[in-house]
Amino acid sequence: MMEPNQLQQQQDRVQLVDVREPSEWYAGRIPGARWIPMGELSGRLDELERERPVVTVCRSGHRSGQMADYLTERGYRAENLDGGVTAWTEQGLPLRRPHDEKPGEVA
C-alpha cells in the first residue's frame, strides 16, 4: 500500500489508475489520474505500461485494493492507495473535477 503523501511525491513515476464509478470520478479526481472503472479494467490492460508501477485508487481503498491484486497477478507492479481519495483529501491534497478543473469532492 502507498500512503497519500508518498503518492504525491512519486506521482510522476507511477501510473495512477482511478477505478471508481462515473459519478465518483466526475465529483472529483486526483490530478493526473487515469480513469478506468473497475468493471472495465480487465478489457483495458493494454492502456497500462508494464514497465511502470501502477497505483490504484477508489473512495476508501477497498475496490482499488482488489484491482491492485488483480494487476499484480497479471505481472504488473501494482499498489493500492491506502485509504483512497478519502485519505488523500484528509491530508489536504487536492481533488479536481475532470471537466473544468475546479475543486472537487469525494463522492
Coordinates of C-alpha atoms in Angstrom, one line a residue:
M1 CA 0.0 0.0 0.0
M2 CA 1.0 3.5 -0.7
E3 CA 0.3 6.5 1.6
P4 CA -1.2 9.7 0.0
N5 CA 1.9 11.8 0.7
Q6 CA 4.1 9.1 -0.7
L7 CA 2.0 9.0 -3.9
Q8 CA 2.1 12.8 -4.3
Q9 CA 5.9 12.7 -4.1
Q10 CA 6.2 9.8 -6.6
Q11 CA 3.2 10.6 -8.9
D12 CA 5.5 11.4 -11.9
R13 CA 7.0 7.9 -11.7
V14 CA 3.8 5.8 -11.4
Q15 CA 0.5 5.3 -13.3
L16 CA -2.3 6.4 -11.1
V17 CA -5.5 4.5 -12.1
D18 CA -8.8 5.5 -10.6
V19 CA -11.2 2.6 -10.6
R20 CA -14.3 4.4 -9.3
E21 CA -17.7 4.7 -10.9
P22 CA -18.6 7.7 -13.2
S23 CA -20.5 9.7 -10.5
E24 CA -17.5 9.4 -8.2
W25 CA -15.0 10.3 -10.9
Y26 CA -16.9 13.4 -12.0
A27 CA -17.3 14.7 -8.5
G28 CA -13.6 14.8 -8.0
R29 CA -10.4 13.1 -9.0
I30 CA -6.7 13.2 -8.1
P31 CA -5.0 15.4 -10.7
G32 CA -3.1 13.2 -13.1
A33 CA -5.2 10.1 -12.5
R34 CA -6.3 7.9 -15.4
W35 CA -9.9 6.7 -15.2
I36 CA -10.5 3.1 -15.8
P37 CA -13.7 1.9 -13.9
M38 CA -13.3 -1.3 -12.0
G39 CA -15.6 -3.2 -14.4
E40 CA -13.6 -2.2 -17.4
L41 CA -10.1 -2.8 -16.2
S42 CA -9.7 -6.4 -17.5
G43 CA -10.6 -5.2 -21.0
R44 CA -8.3 -2.2 -20.9
L45 CA -5.0 -3.6 -19.6
D46 CA -3.3 -2.6 -22.9
E47 CA -3.6 1.0 -21.8
L48 CA -1.1 0.4 -19.0
E49 CA 2.6 0.2 -19.3
R50 CA 4.0 -3.0 -17.8
E51 CA 7.4 -1.4 -17.0
R52 CA 5.9 1.5 -14.9
P53 CA 4.4 0.8 -11.4
V54 CA 0.7 1.2 -11.1
V55 CA -1.1 2.7 -8.1
T56 CA -4.9 2.1 -8.0
V57 CA -7.4 4.3 -6.2
C58 CA -11.0 4.3 -5.2
R59 CA -13.0 6.1 -2.5
S60 CA -11.7 4.1 0.5
G61 CA -9.1 1.7 -0.8
H62 CA -11.2 -1.5 -0.8
R63 CA -12.1 -1.8 -4.5
S64 CA -8.8 -0.4 -5.6
G65 CA -7.0 -3.0 -3.3
Q66 CA -8.8 -5.7 -5.2
M67 CA -7.7 -4.2 -8.5
A68 CA -4.1 -3.9 -7.4
D69 CA -4.1 -7.6 -6.5
Y70 CA -5.7 -8.3 -9.9
L71 CA -2.9 -6.4 -11.7
T72 CA -0.2 -8.0 -9.6
E73 CA -1.5 -11.4 -10.6
R74 CA -1.1 -10.4 -14.2
G75 CA 2.5 -9.3 -13.9
Y76 CA 2.2 -5.6 -13.1
R77 CA 3.9 -3.9 -10.2
A78 CA 0.8 -2.6 -8.5
E79 CA 0.0 -1.0 -5.2
N80 CA -3.2 0.5 -3.7
L81 CA -3.6 4.0 -2.4
D82 CA -4.2 3.4 1.4
G83 CA -7.5 5.0 2.3
G84 CA -8.3 6.1 -1.2
V85 CA -9.4 9.6 -2.2
T86 CA -10.9 10.0 1.3
A87 CA -7.4 9.7 2.9
W88 CA -6.0 11.9 0.1
T89 CA -8.3 14.8 0.9
E90 CA -8.0 14.3 4.6
Q91 CA -4.3 15.1 4.2
G92 CA -5.2 18.3 2.4
L93 CA -4.3 17.1 -1.0
P94 CA -6.3 18.4 -4.0
L95 CA -9.2 16.8 -5.9
R96 CA -10.3 18.4 -9.2
R97 CA -13.4 17.9 -11.3
P98 CA -12.3 16.4 -14.6
H99 CA -14.4 18.6 -16.8
D100 CA -13.4 22.0 -15.6
E101 CA -10.5 21.5 -13.1
K102 CA -12.4 23.3 -10.3
P103 CA -12.0 21.9 -6.8
G104 CA -13.8 18.5 -6.5
E105 CA -15.2 16.5 -3.7
V106 CA -15.3 12.9 -2.5
A107 CA -18.5 11.1 -3.7

